[in-house]
mmCIF file of C-alpha atoms in Angstrom:
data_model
loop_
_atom_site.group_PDB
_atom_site.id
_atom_site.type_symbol
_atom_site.label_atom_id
_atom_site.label_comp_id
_atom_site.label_asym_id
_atom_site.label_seq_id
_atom_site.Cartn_x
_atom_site.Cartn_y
_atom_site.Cartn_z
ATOM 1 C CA UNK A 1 2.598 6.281 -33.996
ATOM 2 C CA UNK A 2 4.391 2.804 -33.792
ATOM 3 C CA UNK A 3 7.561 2.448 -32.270
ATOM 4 C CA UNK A 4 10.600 3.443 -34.347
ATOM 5 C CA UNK A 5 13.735 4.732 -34.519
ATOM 6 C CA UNK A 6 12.829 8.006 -33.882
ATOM 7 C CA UNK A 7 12.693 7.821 -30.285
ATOM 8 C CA UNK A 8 15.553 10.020 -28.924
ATOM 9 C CA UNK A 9 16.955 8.096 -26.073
ATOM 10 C CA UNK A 10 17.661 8.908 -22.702
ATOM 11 C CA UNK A 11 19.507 6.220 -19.949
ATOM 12 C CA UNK A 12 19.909 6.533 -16.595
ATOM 13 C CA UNK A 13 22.734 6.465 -13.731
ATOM 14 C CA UNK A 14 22.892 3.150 -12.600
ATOM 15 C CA UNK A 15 21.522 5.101 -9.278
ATOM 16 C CA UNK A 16 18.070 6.295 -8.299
ATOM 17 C CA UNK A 17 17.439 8.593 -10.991
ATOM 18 C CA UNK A 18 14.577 11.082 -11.308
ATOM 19 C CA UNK A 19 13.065 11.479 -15.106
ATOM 20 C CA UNK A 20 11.323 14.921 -15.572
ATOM 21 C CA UNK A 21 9.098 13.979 -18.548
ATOM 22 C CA UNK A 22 8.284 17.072 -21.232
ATOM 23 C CA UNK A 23 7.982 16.303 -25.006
ATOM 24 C CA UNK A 24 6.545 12.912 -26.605
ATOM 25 C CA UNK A 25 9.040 10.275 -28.425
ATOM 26 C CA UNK A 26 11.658 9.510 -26.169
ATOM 27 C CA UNK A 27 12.875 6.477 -24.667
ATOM 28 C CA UNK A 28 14.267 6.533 -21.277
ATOM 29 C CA UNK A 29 16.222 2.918 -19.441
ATOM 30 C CA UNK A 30 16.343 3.464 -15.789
ATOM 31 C CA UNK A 31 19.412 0.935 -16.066
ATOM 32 C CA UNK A 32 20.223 0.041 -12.536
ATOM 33 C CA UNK A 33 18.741 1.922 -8.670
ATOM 34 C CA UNK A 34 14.890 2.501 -7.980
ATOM 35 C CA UNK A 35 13.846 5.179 -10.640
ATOM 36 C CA UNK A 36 11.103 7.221 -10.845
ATOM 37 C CA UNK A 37 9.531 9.225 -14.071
ATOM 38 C CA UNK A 38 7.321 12.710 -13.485
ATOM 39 C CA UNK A 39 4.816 13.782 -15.665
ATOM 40 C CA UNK A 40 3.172 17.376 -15.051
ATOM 41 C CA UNK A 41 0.118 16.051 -16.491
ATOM 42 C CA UNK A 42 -3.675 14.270 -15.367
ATOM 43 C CA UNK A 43 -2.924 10.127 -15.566
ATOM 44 C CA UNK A 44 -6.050 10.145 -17.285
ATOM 45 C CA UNK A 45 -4.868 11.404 -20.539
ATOM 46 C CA UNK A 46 -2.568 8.795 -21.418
ATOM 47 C CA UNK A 47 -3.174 5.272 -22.408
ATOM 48 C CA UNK A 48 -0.420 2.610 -21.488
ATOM 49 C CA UNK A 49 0.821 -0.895 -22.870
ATOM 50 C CA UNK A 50 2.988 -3.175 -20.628
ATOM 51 C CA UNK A 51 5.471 -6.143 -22.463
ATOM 52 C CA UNK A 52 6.568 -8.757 -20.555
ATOM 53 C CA UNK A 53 10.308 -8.786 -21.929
ATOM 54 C CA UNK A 54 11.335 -9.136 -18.065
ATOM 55 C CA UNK A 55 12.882 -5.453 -17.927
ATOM 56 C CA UNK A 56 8.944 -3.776 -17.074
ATOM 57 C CA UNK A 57 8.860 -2.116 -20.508
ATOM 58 C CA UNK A 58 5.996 -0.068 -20.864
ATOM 59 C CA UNK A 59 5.038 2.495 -23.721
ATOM 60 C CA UNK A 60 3.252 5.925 -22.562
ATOM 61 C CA UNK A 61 1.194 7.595 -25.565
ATOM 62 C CA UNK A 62 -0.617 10.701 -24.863
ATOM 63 C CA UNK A 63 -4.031 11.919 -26.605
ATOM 64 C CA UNK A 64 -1.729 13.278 -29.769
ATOM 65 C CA UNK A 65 -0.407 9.970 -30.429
ATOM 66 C CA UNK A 66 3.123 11.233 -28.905
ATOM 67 C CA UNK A 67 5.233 8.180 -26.926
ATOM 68 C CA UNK A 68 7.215 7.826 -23.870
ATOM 69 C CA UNK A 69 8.956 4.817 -23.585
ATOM 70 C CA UNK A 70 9.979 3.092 -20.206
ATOM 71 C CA UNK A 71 12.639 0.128 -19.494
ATOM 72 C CA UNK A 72 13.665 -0.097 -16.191
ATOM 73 C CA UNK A 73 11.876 2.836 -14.346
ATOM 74 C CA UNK A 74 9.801 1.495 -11.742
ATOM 75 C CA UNK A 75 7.110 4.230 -11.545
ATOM 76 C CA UNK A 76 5.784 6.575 -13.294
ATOM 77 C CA UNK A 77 4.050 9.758 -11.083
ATOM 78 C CA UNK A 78 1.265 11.219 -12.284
ATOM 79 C CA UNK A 79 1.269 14.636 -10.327
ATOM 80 C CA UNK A 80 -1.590 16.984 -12.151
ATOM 81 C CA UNK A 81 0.715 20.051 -11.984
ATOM 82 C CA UNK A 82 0.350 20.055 -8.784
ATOM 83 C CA UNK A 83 2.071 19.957 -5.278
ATOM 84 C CA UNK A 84 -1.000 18.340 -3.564
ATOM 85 C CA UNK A 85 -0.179 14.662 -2.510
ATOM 86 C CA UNK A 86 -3.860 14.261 -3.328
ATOM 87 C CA UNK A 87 -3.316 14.478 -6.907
ATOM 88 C CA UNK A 88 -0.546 12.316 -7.459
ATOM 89 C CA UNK A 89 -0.930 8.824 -9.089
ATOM 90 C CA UNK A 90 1.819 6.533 -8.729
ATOM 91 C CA UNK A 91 1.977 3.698 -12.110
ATOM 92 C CA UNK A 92 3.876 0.633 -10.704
ATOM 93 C CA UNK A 93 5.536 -0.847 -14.300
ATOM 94 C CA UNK A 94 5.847 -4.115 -12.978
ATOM 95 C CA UNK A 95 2.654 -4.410 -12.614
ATOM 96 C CA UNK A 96 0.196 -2.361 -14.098
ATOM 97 C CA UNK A 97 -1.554 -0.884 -10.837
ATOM 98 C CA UNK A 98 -1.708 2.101 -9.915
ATOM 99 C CA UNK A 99 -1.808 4.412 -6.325
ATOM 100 C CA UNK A 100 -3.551 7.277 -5.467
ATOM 101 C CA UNK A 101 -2.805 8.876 -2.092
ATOM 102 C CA UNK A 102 -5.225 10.180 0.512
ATOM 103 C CA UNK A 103 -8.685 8.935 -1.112
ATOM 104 C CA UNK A 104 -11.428 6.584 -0.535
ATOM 105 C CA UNK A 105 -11.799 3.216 -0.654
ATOM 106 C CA UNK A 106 -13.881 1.729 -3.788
ATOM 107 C CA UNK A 107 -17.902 1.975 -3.098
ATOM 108 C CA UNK A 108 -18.230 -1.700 -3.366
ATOM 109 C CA UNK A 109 -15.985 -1.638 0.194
ATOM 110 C CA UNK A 110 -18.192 0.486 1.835
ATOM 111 C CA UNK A 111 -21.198 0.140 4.053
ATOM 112 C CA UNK A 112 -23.458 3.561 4.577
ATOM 113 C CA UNK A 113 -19.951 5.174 4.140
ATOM 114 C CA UNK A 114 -18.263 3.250 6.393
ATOM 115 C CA UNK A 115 -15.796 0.435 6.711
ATOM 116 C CA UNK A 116 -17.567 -3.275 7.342
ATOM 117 C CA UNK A 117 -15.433 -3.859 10.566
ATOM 118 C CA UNK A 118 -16.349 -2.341 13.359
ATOM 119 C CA UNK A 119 -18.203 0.855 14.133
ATOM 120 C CA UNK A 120 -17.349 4.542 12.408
ATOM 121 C CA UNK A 121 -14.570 3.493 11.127
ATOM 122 C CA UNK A 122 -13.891 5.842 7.876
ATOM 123 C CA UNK A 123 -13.419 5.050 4.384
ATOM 124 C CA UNK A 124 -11.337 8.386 3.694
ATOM 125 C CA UNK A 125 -8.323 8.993 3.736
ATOM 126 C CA UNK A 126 -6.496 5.930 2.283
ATOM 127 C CA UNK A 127 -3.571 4.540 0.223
ATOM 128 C CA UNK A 128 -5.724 3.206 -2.460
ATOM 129 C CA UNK A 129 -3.850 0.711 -5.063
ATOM 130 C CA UNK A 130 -5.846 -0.963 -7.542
ATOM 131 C CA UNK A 131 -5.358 -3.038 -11.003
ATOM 132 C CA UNK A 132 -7.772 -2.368 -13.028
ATOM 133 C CA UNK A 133 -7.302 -5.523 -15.182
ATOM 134 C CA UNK A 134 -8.143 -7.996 -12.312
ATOM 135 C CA UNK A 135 -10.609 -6.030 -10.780
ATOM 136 C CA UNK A 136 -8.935 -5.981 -7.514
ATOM 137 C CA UNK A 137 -8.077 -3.215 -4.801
ATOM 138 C CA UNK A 138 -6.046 -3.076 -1.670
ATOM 139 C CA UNK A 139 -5.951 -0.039 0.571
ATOM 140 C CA UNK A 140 -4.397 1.168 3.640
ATOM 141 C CA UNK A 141 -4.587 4.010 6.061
ATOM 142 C CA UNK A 142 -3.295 4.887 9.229
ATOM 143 C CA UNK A 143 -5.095 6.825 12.463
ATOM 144 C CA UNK A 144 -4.523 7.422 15.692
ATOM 145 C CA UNK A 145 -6.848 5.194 17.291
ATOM 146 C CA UNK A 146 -10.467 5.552 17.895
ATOM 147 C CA UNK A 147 -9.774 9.040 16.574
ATOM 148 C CA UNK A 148 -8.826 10.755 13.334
ATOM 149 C CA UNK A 149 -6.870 9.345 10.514
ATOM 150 C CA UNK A 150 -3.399 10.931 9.199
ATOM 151 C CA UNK A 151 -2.446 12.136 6.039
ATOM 152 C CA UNK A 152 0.715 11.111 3.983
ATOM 153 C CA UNK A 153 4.113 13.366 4.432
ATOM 154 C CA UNK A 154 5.795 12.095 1.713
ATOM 155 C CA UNK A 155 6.552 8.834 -1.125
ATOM 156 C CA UNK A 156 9.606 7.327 -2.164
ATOM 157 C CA UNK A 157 10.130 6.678 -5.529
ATOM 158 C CA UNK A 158 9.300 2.840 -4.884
ATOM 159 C CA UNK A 159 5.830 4.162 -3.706
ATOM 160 C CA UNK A 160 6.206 3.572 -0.681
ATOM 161 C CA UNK A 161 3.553 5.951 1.263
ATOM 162 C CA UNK A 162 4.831 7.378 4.678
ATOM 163 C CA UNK A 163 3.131 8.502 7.432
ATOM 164 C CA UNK A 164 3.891 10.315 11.054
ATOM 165 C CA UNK A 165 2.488 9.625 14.362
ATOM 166 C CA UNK A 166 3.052 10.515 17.772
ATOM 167 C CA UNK A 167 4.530 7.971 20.374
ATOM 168 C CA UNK A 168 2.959 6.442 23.413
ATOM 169 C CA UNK A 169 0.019 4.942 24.294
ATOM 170 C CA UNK A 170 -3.713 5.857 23.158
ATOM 171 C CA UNK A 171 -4.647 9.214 24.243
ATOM 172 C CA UNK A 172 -7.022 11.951 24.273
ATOM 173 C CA UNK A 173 -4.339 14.322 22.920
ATOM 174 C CA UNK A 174 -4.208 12.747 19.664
ATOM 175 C CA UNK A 175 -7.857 13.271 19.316
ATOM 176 C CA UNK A 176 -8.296 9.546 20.168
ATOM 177 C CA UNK A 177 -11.842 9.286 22.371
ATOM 178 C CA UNK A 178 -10.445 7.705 25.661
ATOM 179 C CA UNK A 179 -6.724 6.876 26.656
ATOM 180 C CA UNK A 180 -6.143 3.417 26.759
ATOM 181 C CA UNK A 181 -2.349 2.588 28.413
ATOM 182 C CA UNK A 182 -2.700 -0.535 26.812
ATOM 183 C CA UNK A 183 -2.663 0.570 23.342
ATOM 184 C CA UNK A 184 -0.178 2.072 20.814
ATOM 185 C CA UNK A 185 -1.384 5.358 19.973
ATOM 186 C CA UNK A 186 -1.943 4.547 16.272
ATOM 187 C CA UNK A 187 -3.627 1.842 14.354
ATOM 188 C CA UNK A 188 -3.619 0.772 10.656
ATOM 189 C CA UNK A 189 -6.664 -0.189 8.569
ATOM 190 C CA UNK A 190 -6.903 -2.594 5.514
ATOM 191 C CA UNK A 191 -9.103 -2.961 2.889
ATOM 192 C CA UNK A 192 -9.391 -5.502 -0.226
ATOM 193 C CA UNK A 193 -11.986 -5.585 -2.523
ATOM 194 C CA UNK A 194 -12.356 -7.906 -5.408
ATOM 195 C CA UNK A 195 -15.307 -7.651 -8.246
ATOM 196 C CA UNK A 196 -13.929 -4.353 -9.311
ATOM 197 C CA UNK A 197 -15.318 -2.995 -13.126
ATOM 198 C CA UNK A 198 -17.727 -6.130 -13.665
ATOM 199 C CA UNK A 199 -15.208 -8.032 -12.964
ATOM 200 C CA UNK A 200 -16.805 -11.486 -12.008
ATOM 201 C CA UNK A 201 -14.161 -12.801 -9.156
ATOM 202 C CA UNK A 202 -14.040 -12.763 -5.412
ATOM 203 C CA UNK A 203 -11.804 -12.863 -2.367
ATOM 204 C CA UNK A 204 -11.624 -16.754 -3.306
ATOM 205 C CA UNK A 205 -9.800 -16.106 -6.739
ATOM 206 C CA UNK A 206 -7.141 -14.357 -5.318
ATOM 207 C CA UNK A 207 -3.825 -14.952 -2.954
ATOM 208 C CA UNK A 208 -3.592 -12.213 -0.524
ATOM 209 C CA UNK A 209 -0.474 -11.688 1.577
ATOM 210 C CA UNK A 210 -0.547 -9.049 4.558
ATOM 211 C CA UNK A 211 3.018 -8.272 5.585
ATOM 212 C CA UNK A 212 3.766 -6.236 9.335
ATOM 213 C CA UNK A 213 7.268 -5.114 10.447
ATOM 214 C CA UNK A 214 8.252 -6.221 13.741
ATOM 215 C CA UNK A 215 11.685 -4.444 13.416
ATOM 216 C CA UNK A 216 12.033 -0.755 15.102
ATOM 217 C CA UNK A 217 14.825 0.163 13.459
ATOM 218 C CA UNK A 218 14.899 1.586 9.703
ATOM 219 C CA UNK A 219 15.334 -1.948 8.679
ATOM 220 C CA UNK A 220 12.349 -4.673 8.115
ATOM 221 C CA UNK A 221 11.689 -7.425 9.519
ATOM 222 C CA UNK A 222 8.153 -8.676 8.478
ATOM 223 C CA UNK A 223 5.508 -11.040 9.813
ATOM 224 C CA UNK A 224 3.809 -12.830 6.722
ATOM 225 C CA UNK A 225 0.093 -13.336 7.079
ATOM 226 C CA UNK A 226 -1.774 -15.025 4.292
ATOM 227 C CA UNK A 227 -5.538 -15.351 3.649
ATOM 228 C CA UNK A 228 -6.824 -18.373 3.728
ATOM 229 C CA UNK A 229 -10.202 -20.410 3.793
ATOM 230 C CA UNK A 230 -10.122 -23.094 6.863
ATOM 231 C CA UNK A 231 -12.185 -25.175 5.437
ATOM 232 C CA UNK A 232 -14.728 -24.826 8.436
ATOM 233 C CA UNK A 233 -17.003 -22.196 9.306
ATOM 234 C CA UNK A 234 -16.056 -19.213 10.567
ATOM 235 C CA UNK A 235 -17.475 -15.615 12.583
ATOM 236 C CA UNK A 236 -16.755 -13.266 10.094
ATOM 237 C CA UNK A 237 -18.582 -12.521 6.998
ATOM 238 C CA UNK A 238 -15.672 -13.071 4.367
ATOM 239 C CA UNK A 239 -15.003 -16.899 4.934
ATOM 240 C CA UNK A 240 -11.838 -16.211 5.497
ATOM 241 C CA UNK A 241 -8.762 -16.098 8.094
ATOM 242 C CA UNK A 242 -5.050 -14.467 8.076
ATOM 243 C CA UNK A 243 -2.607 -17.390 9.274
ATOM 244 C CA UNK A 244 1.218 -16.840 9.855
ATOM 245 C CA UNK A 245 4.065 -18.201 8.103
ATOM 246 C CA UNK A 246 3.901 -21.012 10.893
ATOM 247 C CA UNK A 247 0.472 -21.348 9.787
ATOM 248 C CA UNK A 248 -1.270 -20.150 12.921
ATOM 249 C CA UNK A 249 -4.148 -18.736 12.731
ATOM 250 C CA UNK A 250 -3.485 -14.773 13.746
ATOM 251 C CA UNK A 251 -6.444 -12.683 12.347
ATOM 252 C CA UNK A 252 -10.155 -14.525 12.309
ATOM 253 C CA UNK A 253 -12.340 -11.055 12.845
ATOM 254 C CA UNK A 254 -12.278 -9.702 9.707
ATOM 255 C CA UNK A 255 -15.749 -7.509 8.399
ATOM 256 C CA UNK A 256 -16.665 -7.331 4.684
ATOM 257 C CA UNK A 257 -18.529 -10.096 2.323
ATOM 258 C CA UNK A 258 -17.437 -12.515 -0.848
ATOM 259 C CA UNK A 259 -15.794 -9.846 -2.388
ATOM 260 C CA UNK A 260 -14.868 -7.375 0.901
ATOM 261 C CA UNK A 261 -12.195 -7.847 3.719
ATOM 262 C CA UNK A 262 -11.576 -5.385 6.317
ATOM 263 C CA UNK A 263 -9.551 -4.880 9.291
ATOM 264 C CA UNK A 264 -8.385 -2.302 11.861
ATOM 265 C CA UNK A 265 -5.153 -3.888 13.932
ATOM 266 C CA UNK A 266 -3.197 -1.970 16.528
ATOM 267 C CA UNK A 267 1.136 -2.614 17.430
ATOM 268 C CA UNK A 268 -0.077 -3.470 20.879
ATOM 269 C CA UNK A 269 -2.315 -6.617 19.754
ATOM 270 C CA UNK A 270 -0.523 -9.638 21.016
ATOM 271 C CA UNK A 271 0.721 -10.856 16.931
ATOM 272 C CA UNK A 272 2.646 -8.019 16.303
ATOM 273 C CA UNK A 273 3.691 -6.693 19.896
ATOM 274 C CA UNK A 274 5.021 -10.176 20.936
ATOM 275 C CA UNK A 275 7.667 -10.287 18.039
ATOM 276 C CA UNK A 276 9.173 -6.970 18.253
ATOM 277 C CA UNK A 277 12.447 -6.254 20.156
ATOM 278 C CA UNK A 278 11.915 -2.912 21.535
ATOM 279 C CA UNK A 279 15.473 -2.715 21.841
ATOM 280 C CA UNK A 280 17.995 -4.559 19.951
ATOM 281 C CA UNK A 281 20.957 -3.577 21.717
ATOM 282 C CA UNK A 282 20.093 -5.052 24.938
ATOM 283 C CA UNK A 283 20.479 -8.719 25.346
ATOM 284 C CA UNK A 284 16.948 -10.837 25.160
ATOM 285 C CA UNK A 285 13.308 -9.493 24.231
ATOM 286 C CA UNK A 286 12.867 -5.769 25.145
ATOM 287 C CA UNK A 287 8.725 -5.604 25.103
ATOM 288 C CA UNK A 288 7.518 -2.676 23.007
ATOM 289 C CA UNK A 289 4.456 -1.973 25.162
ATOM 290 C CA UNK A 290 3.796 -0.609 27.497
ATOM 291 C CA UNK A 291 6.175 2.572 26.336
ATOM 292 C CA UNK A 292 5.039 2.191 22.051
ATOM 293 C CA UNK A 293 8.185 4.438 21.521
ATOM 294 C CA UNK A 294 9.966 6.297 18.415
ATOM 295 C CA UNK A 295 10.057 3.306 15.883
ATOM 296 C CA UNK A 296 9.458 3.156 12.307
ATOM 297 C CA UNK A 297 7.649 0.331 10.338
ATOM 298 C CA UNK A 298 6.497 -0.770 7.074
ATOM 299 C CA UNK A 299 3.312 -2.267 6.460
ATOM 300 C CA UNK A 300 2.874 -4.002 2.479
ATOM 301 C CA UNK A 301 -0.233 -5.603 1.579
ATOM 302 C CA UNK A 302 0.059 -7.858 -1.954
ATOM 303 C CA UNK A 303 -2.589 -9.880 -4.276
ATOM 304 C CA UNK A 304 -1.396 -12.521 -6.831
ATOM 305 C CA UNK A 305 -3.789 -14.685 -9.060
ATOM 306 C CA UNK A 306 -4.146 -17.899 -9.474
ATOM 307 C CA UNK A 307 -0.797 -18.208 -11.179
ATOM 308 C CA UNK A 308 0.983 -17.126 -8.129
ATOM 309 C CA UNK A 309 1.931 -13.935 -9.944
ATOM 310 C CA UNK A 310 2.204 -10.824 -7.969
ATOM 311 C CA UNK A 311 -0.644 -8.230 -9.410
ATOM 312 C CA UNK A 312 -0.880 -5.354 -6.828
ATOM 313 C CA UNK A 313 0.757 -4.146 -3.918
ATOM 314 C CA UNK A 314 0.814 -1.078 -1.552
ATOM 315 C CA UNK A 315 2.981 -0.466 0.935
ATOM 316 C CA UNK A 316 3.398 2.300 3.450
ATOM 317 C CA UNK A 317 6.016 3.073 5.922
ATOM 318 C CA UNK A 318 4.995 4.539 9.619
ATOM 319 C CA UNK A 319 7.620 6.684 11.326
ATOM 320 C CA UNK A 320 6.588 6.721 15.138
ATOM 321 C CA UNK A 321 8.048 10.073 16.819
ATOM 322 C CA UNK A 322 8.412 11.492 20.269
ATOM 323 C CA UNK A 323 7.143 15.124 18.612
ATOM 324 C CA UNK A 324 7.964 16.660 22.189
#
């Protein structure tokens, strides 16, 4: 069915509007505010088509040849019918990629079903964003350390993923296999993979930004880290380090290959602790360890090509809570 003037039309608020999607051929314009559209239905059975007018239009046709079409709504959910988080797939329309919550990471980024970094780390239980078209997949999940991983709560209409954890330092009581008073209580894992679908590229094709709150408060204030090569051989299997936005080096152990980077980092490691003001009301630096208290922050991972354009992103927000 081409596009026409058949399309009944439906605009938004100029707010954060919510789109519950039923029948084919309509037209919705999210006008103005973060907008999301529903659909009660399996992302599989649709096929999609993104133009680059600058407004993110995209056109939805399902298996009859029926059409949604999208200006201005930045995702469209996916939710199977379901209520379980674990079905949902979020469609970014400025992009292309898509998000599915709580799931693991591509095969390609494991190794006998586990992460590359470290030891029994697992490859459940992630934020798993990946565009299809550049073969390319970033993930994130969140665990209390050296013990179990978390599942979502909830996601904002932006995508954003958020999570829960308790307060404190590392402990037993979290599930975590020894206390350690000289870690936060949580930790947050990346993955990237690259040489998705027979796609041909690596890590090296590819600008990837990791971006860490230092800001307690429901605002953001982020560190940038970008992936870069040195130019000099280094002891990790990727060729690759994370430097700041100073361009100081910040993150050289990462595990993976060519195509695979990994990580597991922790609030208490010395380049995120050292830039957050516990306490922003006080005059000067109030340290965040050892206490780790109630905070929240967001944690955004991004991949542009070689054009510097932004292809993928996944971001998750982690609210830290005294749950006594």
């Amino acid at each position: 069915m081409a596009k026409s003037a058949k399309l009944s039309k439906v605009k938004g608020t100029n707010l954060d509007d919510v789109f519950q999607i039923g029948d084919p051929d309509f037209s919705y314009d999210g006008k103005k505010g973060i907008d999301i559209a529903i659909f009660e239905s399996s992302f599989e059975d649709f096929d999609f088509a993104r133009k680059g007018t600058g407004n993110d239009k995209v056109t939805v046709t399902d298996s009859t040849g029926g059409i949604y079409e999208f200006k201005k709504v930045e995702t469209i959910l996916f939710n199977n019918g379901t209520a379980d988080l674990g079905d949902d797939v979020y469609y970014n329309t400025a992009t292309g990629a898509t998000t599915r919550v709580d799931t693991q990471i591509d095969a390609s980024a494991q190794d006998g079903g586990e992460m590359f970094v470290g030891s029994g780390n697992s490859v459940n239980d992630f934020v798993v964003t990946q565009s299809e078209s550049a073969g390319v997949e970033l993930a994130l999940a969140v665990k209390y350390r050296q013990g179990p991983s978390q599942d979502p709560v909830s996601v904002d209409a932006d995508g954003t993923v958020h999570f829960q954890v308790e307060d404190g330092a590392q402990s037993t009581t979290n599930g975590s296999s020894s206390n350690n008073a000289n870690r936060a209580a949580w930790s947050f894992d990346y993955s990237i993979a690259t040489g998705l679908d027979g796609a041909t590229t690596d890590l090296s094709d590819f600008t990837f930004k990791l971006l860490i709150d230092v800001d307690p408060t429901a605002g953001t204030e982020f560190r940038e880290l970008t992936m870069v090569d040195p130019g000099v051989a280094v002891p990790n299997d990727t060729g690759f380090i994370w430097v700041d936005q100073d361009g100081i080096p910040r993150i050289g152990d990462d595990g993976g290959n060519a195509n695979v980077a990994q990580n597991s980092e922790n609030y208490a490691f010395g380049f995120i602790e050292d830039f957050i003001d516990a306490d922003p009301n006080t005059p000067g630096q109030q340290p965040y360890a050892p206490g780790f208290g109630p905070a929240e922050f967001d944690i955004r991972l991004e991949a542009y090509d070689g054009g510097h354009n932004l292809i993928a992103a996944n971001q998750i927000a982690v609210e830290v809570i005294d749950f006594v």
